Each structure stands twice: as C-alpha cells, then as structure tokens.
C-alpha cells in the first residue's frame, strides 16, 4: 500500500506504487515472530537459496535483484531496537518536510497560476503532474529494486530540488508546469522509497502500520500549514522555493542511517562476500559495446521497461490532458489541438502500449497476470474512485474557499488539509486493528 499521492493531502493511498520488493515473511511466520519482538523490530529476511533466488518452500523470490537482495542483507545487521527507532524517526523527519511542502505548495500553486492570469489551467497543471507521476511511480519502484534504495534516494532528492527551483523561478505557466513535472516525479519517488524502506524493516503483520509512519506528520502539518502560508503571504515564489534546501537537509539523518547499515554489513565477512557478489554485475563497463548491451539494452530497455514508460506517459497524457483544456465548451472540442491528441492517445499510443507490454516487454511495467489478480484489480478500482472523487472537488477547493466563501488563507489551507488529518488517523487505527486481529 502506498501513502503517496499528492502529499496525501489530496489523494489517498495510490495503489500504483505496489511493488514486488516485499517478498519477506509469510503470514504464519509473521504471526509467530510477532510474539518474540516488539513493533517494527522484526527481521524481514526469508530463508532463500542465494543462488537460485528460491525459498525453501519453492516459491520464486526476487533475491537476485540487487536492490532487494541488498536490503535483505542490510536488514540482518540493523535489527537492534535502537537502530530501528532511529531509522523510522529519520523516515518521519523526511515525511514531515515533504508533507508540509505538499500542503503549502498546493496553496501556492493556485496563487502562481493566478499570477500568470491562467488560473483556469490549474487543473491542467495537476493533470500533467499526475500523469507523469503515475507512470513514473511504477518505474521508480522497479529502479529501486534494481539499483538499490540509497542511490535512488539521492537522485530523487536532486531532481526534487531542481523541479522546485524551476517552479519558483518560472515566468510562464508552461515553465511552471515543467518544474511541477520534475518535482512531482521525484516527490513520488521519495514517498515511494520511504514506504519501501519502511516495508524492508517491518514484518508482514506490522506492514500497514509501518507504512503509515511517513504519513503521521500530516496530523501535525494540517494545523501548522495555515500558519506558514499566512506568514509567507502572497510571496508564492519563496513559499515554493524554500523547500529546495529544506527537504535535502531533512534527508541527512536518513542518509546517515542507510550508510551506517551498509557499513555494518560490510564489516561482516560473510555478508560482505554476498554483497560483493550482488554488486559485481554493476561494474563500470570497459567498452562501448558492453555499455550498450548491459546498461542501455538490458537495464533501461528490458529491466526498467523504458519504452513501456514512454508509451504510458504518451497514452495517458494525450487522453487526459485535452479534457482539462477543452472543459465543457462544445466549440473547443471541434478544434485540432483537442482532437489530434485524443486520436493519438486512443488510436496509436494505447494499442502500441498494450502490444508492447503483452508481446515484447520482458519485465513489463504492468504485468497482466498480476493485474488480473482480483486483489490487485479491485484495489486499483478503489484507488481510481478515491482519487476521482477527490479531484472532482479538490482542484479548486482552495480558490472557492478564499474567493467565494471569504475564508482567510490560514483557514482555507487547514480546511483543504482536513482530509489528510482524518485519513491518517483512520489508517493508523486500521493498522493497529490488523496487528491485533490479523485480518485484512
């Protein structure tokens, strides 16, 4: 389960970020281990055959993938209660920063588009951000499994800051939208990585509660975000730009924890040999042919399914963005800039995406066997309707509250954030309920 979405302020839990990284404990194992150690302190490593990646029961594992195997080995050496508490507190700090940023940025996004005299394009900016994020989220999950958690966290933070700077210095709505895409893609990457790390270091029974650790700051941020937007006032460029250095600073404790567990793992000779074996495949290529075969073709084209990512962005972008541009005006639907993208999306991009994913992709972004599983399919349907219902009224809620209802900036910011407050409390209680009764 993912706590992602727009800062969770707007969207609830996106199911798209479900990843195959959690091949940890079986239900029976987690029930037994729960009696031995307190919350979040369980080791999630399974008994697997390190060469074949198959556990003792014969179930196929993903241990041969660098990121997953490394996380399993690091978890062995970070099982001390103090280490686990420090790790989850570091996750909390990062979540506090990006959560508060999301709430504040949501407010100033409306102010920014209004300053360009293009406030009606607010929903278009949100749509473009969501399309990029939805497709990139699956890709980011795959990349974290292959490349490891720490490298992807560094990349996400760099692009997060870059997108924030572009947004804050944008002089047109198109430049603002470009910065929003960079920000949103890496924002979702950071959210996803925090949930992946929380899952790596929690057992199955505590998984839901652990996944809500990155969401707990919203209980506080709901009430203080209004004070921040009031203090900053209408200076939206500063209100957005300050997060370009606040978030990287908040990631320092988490980075130290990740480096520390890596150091502990390399101190153990047996673990070091296993890590060296896993990392051998990532040596720098010595020739152009080796670079092309290993990194371009095998990694980007096949393992990360870059073609599938590109086609999914084109498909959803061409289909959804024109809806926000045309609106309910009949004359707009007759124009070429609305009709052509729709035709490209439905007639060209969507069929190509389906053909590629079903016939050619070796590791598809959307494995159809997985999607046909009822547990996954209905979770996706639920996530669709939750987000659909939110955006039907959420895009312009802040504007309506300030302009039509005459609310203050502080009050409007808090009202738009109440969703997060209630959903986090509800989800945390549900996590405790699952621990107690072991039912989903």
Tab-separated table of C-alpha atoms in Angstrom:
chain	number	residue	atom	x	y	z
A	1	UNK	CA	0.000	0.000	0.000
A	2	UNK	CA	1.241	3.445	-0.776
A	3	UNK	CA	0.747	6.615	1.140
A	4	UNK	CA	1.693	8.639	-1.781
A	5	UNK	CA	-0.442	10.841	-3.714
A	6	UNK	CA	-0.261	14.441	-3.889
A	7	UNK	CA	1.096	14.817	-0.408
A	8	UNK	CA	-1.701	12.695	0.816
A	9	UNK	CA	-3.479	15.934	1.328
A	10	UNK	CA	-5.339	15.488	-1.788
A	11	UNK	CA	-5.029	11.934	-2.788
A	12	UNK	CA	-5.249	8.977	-0.533
A	13	UNK	CA	-3.252	5.838	-0.996
A	14	UNK	CA	-2.150	5.176	-4.562
A	15	UNK	CA	-2.108	1.507	-5.369
A	16	UNK	CA	0.146	2.075	-8.384
A	17	UNK	CA	3.217	2.022	-6.194
A	18	UNK	CA	2.669	-1.583	-5.225
A	19	UNK	CA	5.993	-3.268	-5.847
A	20	UNK	CA	7.379	-6.776	-5.762
A	21	UNK	CA	10.001	-5.824	-3.200
A	22	UNK	CA	8.129	-7.274	-0.240
A	23	UNK	CA	8.895	-10.966	-0.578
A	24	UNK	CA	9.508	-11.156	3.140
A	25	UNK	CA	7.560	-13.106	5.720
A	26	UNK	CA	4.677	-15.468	5.191
A	27	UNK	CA	1.531	-14.912	7.239
A	28	UNK	CA	2.311	-17.790	9.569
A	29	UNK	CA	5.901	-16.623	10.107
A	30	UNK	CA	4.831	-13.097	10.907
A	31	UNK	CA	2.250	-14.290	13.418
A	32	UNK	CA	4.883	-16.360	15.196
A	33	UNK	CA	7.533	-13.638	15.158
A	34	UNK	CA	5.117	-11.048	16.499
A	35	UNK	CA	5.249	-12.775	19.887
A	36	UNK	CA	9.019	-12.518	20.065
A	37	UNK	CA	9.833	-8.897	19.245
A	38	UNK	CA	8.085	-5.542	19.567
A	39	UNK	CA	6.643	-3.499	16.739
A	40	UNK	CA	8.831	-2.639	13.728
A	41	UNK	CA	11.759	-4.619	15.174
A	42	UNK	CA	11.224	-7.818	13.275
A	43	UNK	CA	13.693	-9.062	10.696
A	44	UNK	CA	12.082	-9.477	7.292
A	45	UNK	CA	14.673	-11.699	5.641
A	46	UNK	CA	13.463	-15.088	4.442
A	47	UNK	CA	15.367	-18.314	4.129
A	48	UNK	CA	16.267	-18.291	0.468
A	49	UNK	CA	18.672	-20.064	-1.734
A	50	UNK	CA	21.044	-17.223	-2.548
A	51	UNK	CA	21.998	-18.624	-5.940
A	52	UNK	CA	18.623	-19.590	-7.270
A	53	UNK	CA	16.500	-16.999	-5.525
A	54	UNK	CA	14.023	-19.702	-4.467
A	55	UNK	CA	12.997	-20.152	-0.862
A	56	UNK	CA	12.696	-23.447	0.936
A	57	UNK	CA	9.029	-23.774	0.112
A	58	UNK	CA	9.794	-23.484	-3.602
A	59	UNK	CA	8.279	-20.013	-4.076
A	60	UNK	CA	10.173	-17.838	-6.530
A	61	UNK	CA	11.881	-14.887	-4.864
A	62	UNK	CA	13.468	-11.738	-6.312
A	63	UNK	CA	16.676	-12.098	-4.318
A	64	UNK	CA	18.819	-11.953	-7.434
A	65	UNK	CA	17.883	-8.298	-7.930
A	66	UNK	CA	20.492	-6.005	-6.424
A	67	UNK	CA	18.252	-3.598	-4.511
A	68	UNK	CA	16.106	-6.294	-2.936
A	69	UNK	CA	18.989	-8.576	-2.022
A	70	UNK	CA	21.000	-5.696	-0.545
A	71	UNK	CA	18.027	-4.566	1.548
A	72	UNK	CA	17.620	-8.089	2.895
A	73	UNK	CA	21.290	-8.261	3.874
A	74	UNK	CA	21.245	-4.794	5.465
A	75	UNK	CA	18.150	-5.714	7.492
A	76	UNK	CA	20.102	-8.530	9.173
A	77	UNK	CA	22.535	-6.009	10.607
A	78	UNK	CA	20.007	-3.340	11.525
A	79	UNK	CA	17.726	-5.372	13.765
A	80	UNK	CA	18.733	-3.696	17.047
A	81	UNK	CA	15.785	-1.754	18.556
A	82	UNK	CA	17.798	1.476	18.727
A	83	UNK	CA	18.730	1.231	15.046
A	84	UNK	CA	15.132	0.578	14.027
A	85	UNK	CA	13.829	3.510	16.100
A	86	UNK	CA	16.480	5.812	14.605
A	87	UNK	CA	15.591	4.644	11.091
A	88	UNK	CA	11.860	5.188	11.475
A	89	UNK	CA	12.408	8.565	13.153
A	90	UNK	CA	14.550	9.578	10.162
A	91	UNK	CA	11.734	8.490	7.850
A	92	UNK	CA	9.360	10.602	9.950
A	93	UNK	CA	11.588	13.689	9.525
A	94	UNK	CA	11.697	13.374	5.730
A	95	UNK	CA	7.945	12.769	5.610
A	96	UNK	CA	7.375	15.812	7.806
A	97	UNK	CA	9.283	18.005	5.347
A	98	UNK	CA	7.705	16.776	2.107
A	99	UNK	CA	4.243	16.613	3.721
A	100	UNK	CA	4.390	20.220	4.845
A	101	UNK	CA	5.819	21.194	1.468
A	102	UNK	CA	2.911	19.478	-0.286
A	103	UNK	CA	0.313	21.322	1.749
A	104	UNK	CA	1.993	24.692	1.290
A	105	UNK	CA	2.717	24.099	-2.399
A	106	UNK	CA	-0.914	23.158	-3.074
A	107	UNK	CA	-1.915	26.570	-1.792
A	108	UNK	CA	0.707	28.492	-3.750
A	109	UNK	CA	0.088	26.578	-6.947
A	110	UNK	CA	-3.284	28.315	-7.167
A	111	UNK	CA	-1.609	31.669	-6.432
A	112	UNK	CA	1.061	31.040	-9.085
A	113	UNK	CA	-1.353	30.169	-11.906
A	114	UNK	CA	-3.441	33.183	-10.940
A	115	UNK	CA	-0.374	35.441	-11.164
A	116	UNK	CA	0.053	34.337	-14.785
A	117	UNK	CA	-3.615	35.224	-15.452
A	118	UNK	CA	-4.077	31.499	-16.254
A	119	UNK	CA	-5.878	30.258	-13.161
A	120	UNK	CA	-8.207	28.092	-15.244
A	121	UNK	CA	-5.170	25.985	-16.215
A	122	UNK	CA	-4.709	24.832	-12.608
A	123	UNK	CA	-6.460	21.536	-13.335
A	124	UNK	CA	-4.305	21.080	-16.454
A	125	UNK	CA	-1.115	21.502	-14.417
A	126	UNK	CA	-2.424	18.984	-11.870
A	127	UNK	CA	-3.354	16.538	-14.640
A	128	UNK	CA	0.088	16.717	-16.269
A	129	UNK	CA	1.745	16.201	-12.891
A	130	UNK	CA	-0.447	13.206	-12.116
A	131	UNK	CA	0.154	11.551	-15.495
A	132	UNK	CA	3.920	11.857	-15.140
A	133	UNK	CA	3.809	10.700	-11.515
A	134	UNK	CA	1.526	7.706	-12.109
A	135	UNK	CA	3.728	6.295	-14.854
A	136	UNK	CA	6.989	7.228	-13.159
A	137	UNK	CA	5.967	5.711	-9.854
A	138	UNK	CA	5.941	2.173	-11.200
A	139	UNK	CA	9.253	2.799	-12.955
A	140	UNK	CA	10.741	4.215	-9.750
A	141	UNK	CA	9.676	1.141	-7.786
A	142	UNK	CA	11.393	-1.081	-10.344
A	143	UNK	CA	14.525	1.096	-10.321
A	144	UNK	CA	14.786	0.969	-6.520
A	145	UNK	CA	14.606	-2.830	-6.646
A	146	UNK	CA	17.361	-2.982	-9.257
A	147	UNK	CA	19.664	-0.109	-8.290
A	148	UNK	CA	19.184	-0.017	-4.526
A	149	UNK	CA	17.449	2.348	-2.110
A	150	UNK	CA	20.190	4.876	-1.335
A	151	UNK	CA	21.237	5.774	-4.929
A	152	UNK	CA	17.609	6.303	-5.917
A	153	UNK	CA	17.002	8.440	-2.829
A	154	UNK	CA	19.902	10.716	-3.796
A	155	UNK	CA	18.627	11.002	-7.381
A	156	UNK	CA	15.102	11.737	-6.177
A	157	UNK	CA	16.252	14.496	-3.816
A	158	UNK	CA	18.364	16.156	-6.536
A	159	UNK	CA	15.523	16.241	-9.043
A	160	UNK	CA	13.064	17.272	-6.319
A	161	UNK	CA	15.184	20.349	-5.625
A	162	UNK	CA	15.676	21.008	-9.329
A	163	UNK	CA	11.940	20.891	-10.023
A	164	UNK	CA	11.281	23.143	-7.035
A	165	UNK	CA	13.767	25.744	-8.271
A	166	UNK	CA	12.265	25.672	-11.782
A	167	UNK	CA	8.784	26.165	-10.349
A	168	UNK	CA	9.776	29.015	-8.068
A	169	UNK	CA	11.576	30.909	-10.845
A	170	UNK	CA	9.035	30.238	-13.616
A	171	UNK	CA	7.793	33.270	-15.533
A	172	UNK	CA	5.098	31.474	-17.557
A	173	UNK	CA	2.579	28.776	-16.778
A	174	UNK	CA	4.313	26.363	-19.197
A	175	UNK	CA	7.620	26.707	-17.347
A	176	UNK	CA	5.775	26.295	-14.066
A	177	UNK	CA	4.190	23.082	-15.374
A	178	UNK	CA	7.613	21.782	-16.475
A	179	UNK	CA	9.025	22.368	-12.995
A	180	UNK	CA	5.923	20.749	-11.492
A	181	UNK	CA	6.572	17.594	-13.548
A	182	UNK	CA	10.164	17.287	-12.289
A	183	UNK	CA	9.017	17.964	-8.740
A	184	UNK	CA	6.079	15.589	-8.818
A	185	UNK	CA	8.001	12.688	-10.347
A	186	UNK	CA	10.769	12.849	-7.746
A	187	UNK	CA	8.333	13.700	-4.964
A	188	UNK	CA	6.529	10.453	-5.642
A	189	UNK	CA	9.904	8.728	-5.798
A	190	UNK	CA	10.801	9.923	-2.303
A	191	UNK	CA	7.386	8.919	-0.938
A	192	UNK	CA	7.691	5.508	-2.548
A	193	UNK	CA	11.215	4.944	-1.262
A	194	UNK	CA	10.183	5.787	2.290
A	195	UNK	CA	7.396	3.236	2.098
A	196	UNK	CA	9.725	0.656	0.575
A	197	UNK	CA	12.289	1.219	3.345
A	198	UNK	CA	9.543	1.027	5.985
A	199	UNK	CA	8.419	-2.280	4.461
A	200	UNK	CA	12.003	-3.603	4.315
A	201	UNK	CA	12.355	-3.189	8.065
A	202	UNK	CA	8.947	-4.328	9.303
A	203	UNK	CA	7.308	-7.714	9.299
A	204	UNK	CA	4.092	-8.537	7.468
A	205	UNK	CA	1.717	-8.071	10.411
A	206	UNK	CA	3.086	-4.579	11.115
A	207	UNK	CA	3.433	-3.614	7.445
A	208	UNK	CA	0.350	-1.373	7.278
A	209	UNK	CA	1.186	0.448	10.494
A	210	UNK	CA	4.799	0.861	9.410
A	211	UNK	CA	3.671	2.260	6.067
A	212	UNK	CA	1.753	4.962	7.933
A	213	UNK	CA	4.891	6.263	9.642
A	214	UNK	CA	5.607	8.536	6.636
A	215	UNK	CA	2.023	9.810	6.908
A	216	UNK	CA	1.974	10.601	10.635
A	217	UNK	CA	3.360	14.161	10.153
A	218	UNK	CA	0.114	15.106	8.425
A	219	UNK	CA	-1.569	15.045	11.830
A	220	UNK	CA	0.643	17.992	12.794
A	221	UNK	CA	1.024	19.646	9.403
A	222	UNK	CA	-2.718	20.035	8.927
A	223	UNK	CA	-2.782	22.681	11.651
A	224	UNK	CA	0.520	24.482	11.103
A	225	UNK	CA	0.454	24.700	7.300
A	226	UNK	CA	-2.076	27.521	7.520
A	227	UNK	CA	0.256	29.497	9.786
A	228	UNK	CA	3.107	29.110	7.301
A	229	UNK	CA	1.060	30.235	4.293
A	230	UNK	CA	-0.194	33.203	6.328
A	231	UNK	CA	3.360	34.173	7.321
A	232	UNK	CA	4.661	33.891	3.754
A	233	UNK	CA	1.630	35.719	2.382
A	234	UNK	CA	1.362	36.087	-1.400
A	235	UNK	CA	5.108	35.586	-1.975
A	236	UNK	CA	4.496	32.257	-3.647
A	237	UNK	CA	7.985	32.042	-5.193
A	238	UNK	CA	9.587	31.984	-1.758
A	239	UNK	CA	6.829	29.741	-0.391
A	240	UNK	CA	7.756	27.125	-3.011
A	241	UNK	CA	11.480	27.793	-3.448
A	242	UNK	CA	12.469	27.419	0.226
A	243	UNK	CA	11.808	23.674	0.022
A	244	UNK	CA	14.697	23.264	-2.423
A	245	UNK	CA	17.060	23.272	0.567
A	246	UNK	CA	14.735	22.328	3.458
A	247	UNK	CA	13.958	18.854	2.114
A	248	UNK	CA	17.588	17.857	1.348
A	249	UNK	CA	18.538	18.889	4.889
A	250	UNK	CA	15.762	16.713	6.332
A	251	UNK	CA	17.117	13.720	4.360
A	252	UNK	CA	20.535	13.818	6.040
A	253	UNK	CA	19.576	11.619	9.066
A	254	UNK	CA	18.018	9.010	6.777
A	255	UNK	CA	21.078	9.036	4.538
A	256	UNK	CA	23.299	8.502	7.586
A	257	UNK	CA	21.176	5.513	8.662
A	258	UNK	CA	21.376	3.953	5.186
A	259	UNK	CA	25.144	4.445	5.028
A	260	UNK	CA	25.547	3.136	8.580
A	261	UNK	CA	23.699	-0.101	7.852
A	262	UNK	CA	25.839	-0.504	4.732
A	263	UNK	CA	28.972	-0.061	6.864
A	264	UNK	CA	27.741	-2.619	9.406
A	265	UNK	CA	27.000	-5.119	6.642
A	266	UNK	CA	30.477	-4.755	5.107
A	267	UNK	CA	32.104	-5.395	8.484
A	268	UNK	CA	30.746	-8.945	8.447
A	269	UNK	CA	32.869	-11.109	6.166
A	270	UNK	CA	30.081	-13.452	5.100
A	271	UNK	CA	27.692	-10.603	4.333
A	272	UNK	CA	30.440	-8.690	2.540
A	273	UNK	CA	31.034	-11.629	0.197
A	274	UNK	CA	27.327	-11.795	-0.614
A	275	UNK	CA	27.172	-8.042	-1.227
A	276	UNK	CA	30.242	-8.182	-3.471
A	277	UNK	CA	28.614	-10.983	-5.427
A	278	UNK	CA	25.446	-8.920	-5.858
A	279	UNK	CA	27.355	-5.776	-6.879
A	280	UNK	CA	29.647	-7.485	-9.395
A	281	UNK	CA	27.064	-7.039	-12.143
A	282	UNK	CA	27.235	-3.246	-11.682
A	283	UNK	CA	30.887	-2.741	-12.532
A	284	UNK	CA	31.736	0.101	-14.900
A	285	UNK	CA	31.721	-1.191	-18.499
A	286	UNK	CA	35.103	-1.222	-20.209
A	287	UNK	CA	33.865	-0.830	-23.779
A	288	UNK	CA	31.080	0.872	-25.667
A	289	UNK	CA	29.592	-2.485	-26.684
A	290	UNK	CA	29.495	-3.608	-23.077
A	291	UNK	CA	27.889	-0.322	-22.038
A	292	UNK	CA	25.273	-0.653	-24.772
A	293	UNK	CA	24.461	-4.284	-24.008
A	294	UNK	CA	24.449	-4.082	-20.191
A	295	UNK	CA	23.155	-0.617	-19.406
A	296	UNK	CA	21.190	0.585	-22.412
A	297	UNK	CA	19.550	-2.603	-23.675
A	298	UNK	CA	19.422	-4.893	-20.648
A	299	UNK	CA	18.886	-2.300	-17.920
A	300	UNK	CA	16.918	0.581	-19.446
A	301	UNK	CA	15.067	-1.139	-22.272
A	302	UNK	CA	14.296	-4.523	-20.704
A	303	UNK	CA	14.586	-4.372	-16.913
A	304	UNK	CA	13.302	-0.820	-16.444
A	305	UNK	CA	10.987	-1.047	-19.476
A	306	UNK	CA	11.735	2.494	-20.642
A	307	UNK	CA	9.658	2.017	-23.800
A	308	UNK	CA	6.652	0.989	-21.726
A	309	UNK	CA	7.138	4.043	-19.513
A	310	UNK	CA	7.286	6.358	-22.532
A	311	UNK	CA	4.184	4.835	-24.152
A	312	UNK	CA	2.204	5.007	-20.902
A	313	UNK	CA	3.032	8.716	-20.487
A	314	UNK	CA	2.027	9.431	-24.097
A	315	UNK	CA	-1.172	7.424	-23.753
A	316	UNK	CA	-2.467	8.992	-20.567
A	317	UNK	CA	-1.156	12.438	-21.441
A	318	UNK	CA	-2.834	12.556	-24.850
A	319	UNK	CA	-6.103	11.173	-23.491
A	320	UNK	CA	-6.465	13.073	-20.214
A	321	UNK	CA	-4.852	16.489	-20.711
A	322	UNK	CA	-7.242	17.597	-23.512
A	323	UNK	CA	-10.169	17.021	-21.139
A	324	UNK	CA	-8.833	19.717	-18.820
A	325	UNK	CA	-8.136	22.098	-21.715
A	326	UNK	CA	-11.471	21.730	-23.508
A	327	UNK	CA	-13.686	21.636	-20.438
A	328	UNK	CA	-17.395	21.749	-21.173
A	329	UNK	CA	-17.178	24.115	-24.153
A	330	UNK	CA	-18.504	22.454	-27.295
A	331	UNK	CA	-16.544	24.739	-29.607
A	332	UNK	CA	-13.269	23.665	-28.031
A	333	UNK	CA	-13.939	20.029	-28.843
A	334	UNK	CA	-14.048	20.926	-32.540
A	335	UNK	CA	-10.512	22.348	-32.572
A	336	UNK	CA	-7.451	20.416	-33.779
A	337	UNK	CA	-5.393	20.875	-30.605
A	338	UNK	CA	-8.048	18.874	-28.722
A	339	UNK	CA	-8.970	16.273	-31.367
A	340	UNK	CA	-5.466	15.322	-32.522
A	341	UNK	CA	-4.064	14.356	-29.064
A	342	UNK	CA	-7.198	12.304	-28.362
A	343	UNK	CA	-6.810	10.416	-31.647
A	344	UNK	CA	-3.101	9.805	-30.980
A	345	UNK	CA	-3.859	8.589	-27.462
A	346	UNK	CA	-6.735	6.223	-28.283
A	347	UNK	CA	-5.804	5.016	-31.783
A	348	UNK	CA	-1.994	4.911	-31.725
A	349	UNK	CA	-0.425	5.123	-28.256
A	350	UNK	CA	-2.827	2.874	-26.319
A	351	UNK	CA	-2.719	-0.065	-28.778
A	352	UNK	CA	1.072	0.231	-29.023
A	353	UNK	CA	1.348	0.202	-25.231
A	354	UNK	CA	-0.835	-2.915	-24.910
A	355	UNK	CA	1.052	-4.730	-27.681
A	356	UNK	CA	4.441	-3.852	-26.212
A	357	UNK	CA	3.524	-4.856	-22.664
A	358	UNK	CA	1.871	-8.146	-23.652
A	359	UNK	CA	4.096	-9.309	-26.536
A	360	UNK	CA	7.561	-7.777	-26.298
A	361	UNK	CA	8.368	-6.467	-22.794
A	362	UNK	CA	10.473	-8.926	-20.800
A	363	UNK	CA	9.712	-7.254	-17.468
A	364	UNK	CA	6.547	-5.220	-18.175
A	365	UNK	CA	5.578	-2.255	-16.031
A	366	UNK	CA	2.047	-3.634	-15.889
A	367	UNK	CA	2.252	-7.446	-15.646
A	368	UNK	CA	-1.144	-8.594	-16.842
A	369	UNK	CA	-1.062	-11.756	-14.751
A	370	UNK	CA	-0.681	-9.563	-11.680
A	371	UNK	CA	-3.346	-7.068	-12.728
A	372	UNK	CA	-5.846	-9.875	-13.371
A	373	UNK	CA	-5.473	-10.905	-9.734
A	374	UNK	CA	-8.691	-9.859	-8.006
A	375	UNK	CA	-6.861	-8.443	-5.013
A	376	UNK	CA	-4.828	-6.119	-7.259
A	377	UNK	CA	-7.606	-5.302	-9.725
A	378	UNK	CA	-10.166	-4.234	-7.144
A	379	UNK	CA	-7.549	-2.294	-5.196
A	380	UNK	CA	-6.808	-0.336	-8.401
A	381	UNK	CA	-10.519	0.301	-8.934
A	382	UNK	CA	-10.892	1.566	-5.367
A	383	UNK	CA	-7.862	3.822	-5.780
A	384	UNK	CA	-9.285	5.193	-9.041
A	385	UNK	CA	-12.591	6.192	-7.490
A	386	UNK	CA	-10.983	7.628	-4.359
A	387	UNK	CA	-8.755	9.906	-6.416
A	388	UNK	CA	-11.530	10.699	-8.911
A	389	UNK	CA	-13.874	11.777	-6.133
A	390	UNK	CA	-11.185	13.935	-4.563
A	391	UNK	CA	-10.207	15.792	-7.727
A	392	UNK	CA	-13.809	16.422	-8.716
A	393	UNK	CA	-13.980	18.931	-5.890
A	394	UNK	CA	-10.383	19.274	-4.672
A	395	UNK	CA	-8.622	21.094	-7.524
A	396	UNK	CA	-10.364	24.410	-6.914
A	397	UNK	CA	-11.367	23.958	-3.274
A	398	UNK	CA	-8.796	26.463	-2.004
A	399	UNK	CA	-9.869	29.055	-4.581
A	400	UNK	CA	-13.552	28.617	-3.746
A	401	UNK	CA	-12.873	28.938	-0.027
A	402	UNK	CA	-10.861	32.137	-0.414
A	403	UNK	CA	-12.861	33.861	-3.157
A	404	UNK	CA	-16.430	32.661	-2.698
A	405	UNK	CA	-16.639	31.783	0.986
A	406	UNK	CA	-14.290	34.604	2.036
A	407	UNK	CA	-12.124	32.388	4.241
A	408	UNK	CA	-8.682	33.511	5.364
A	409	UNK	CA	-5.563	31.925	3.887
A	410	UNK	CA	-4.933	30.099	7.163
A	411	UNK	CA	-8.474	28.764	7.374
A	412	UNK	CA	-8.634	27.725	3.698
A	413	UNK	CA	-5.315	25.882	3.950
A	414	UNK	CA	-6.470	23.987	7.022
A	415	UNK	CA	-9.816	23.065	5.520
A	416	UNK	CA	-8.208	21.621	2.377
A	417	UNK	CA	-5.879	19.600	4.611
A	418	UNK	CA	-8.531	18.067	6.855
A	419	UNK	CA	-8.748	15.100	4.508
A	420	UNK	CA	-5.164	14.175	5.361
A	421	UNK	CA	-5.759	14.546	9.078
A	422	UNK	CA	-8.743	12.199	9.115
A	423	UNK	CA	-7.278	9.646	6.684
A	424	UNK	CA	-4.007	9.286	8.625
A	425	UNK	CA	-5.807	8.739	11.918
A	426	UNK	CA	-8.160	6.212	10.299
A	427	UNK	CA	-5.310	4.348	8.578
A	428	UNK	CA	-3.196	4.179	11.731
A	429	UNK	CA	-6.118	2.768	13.728
A	430	UNK	CA	-6.702	0.219	10.953
A	431	UNK	CA	-3.018	-0.767	11.122
A	432	UNK	CA	-3.326	-1.443	14.862
A	433	UNK	CA	-6.548	-3.365	14.213
A	434	UNK	CA	-4.811	-5.643	11.686
A	435	UNK	CA	-1.969	-6.298	14.155
A	436	UNK	CA	-4.484	-7.287	16.811
A	437	UNK	CA	-6.858	-9.388	14.749
A	438	UNK	CA	-4.560	-10.426	11.868
A	439	UNK	CA	-7.232	-9.761	9.253
A	440	UNK	CA	-7.308	-7.547	6.171
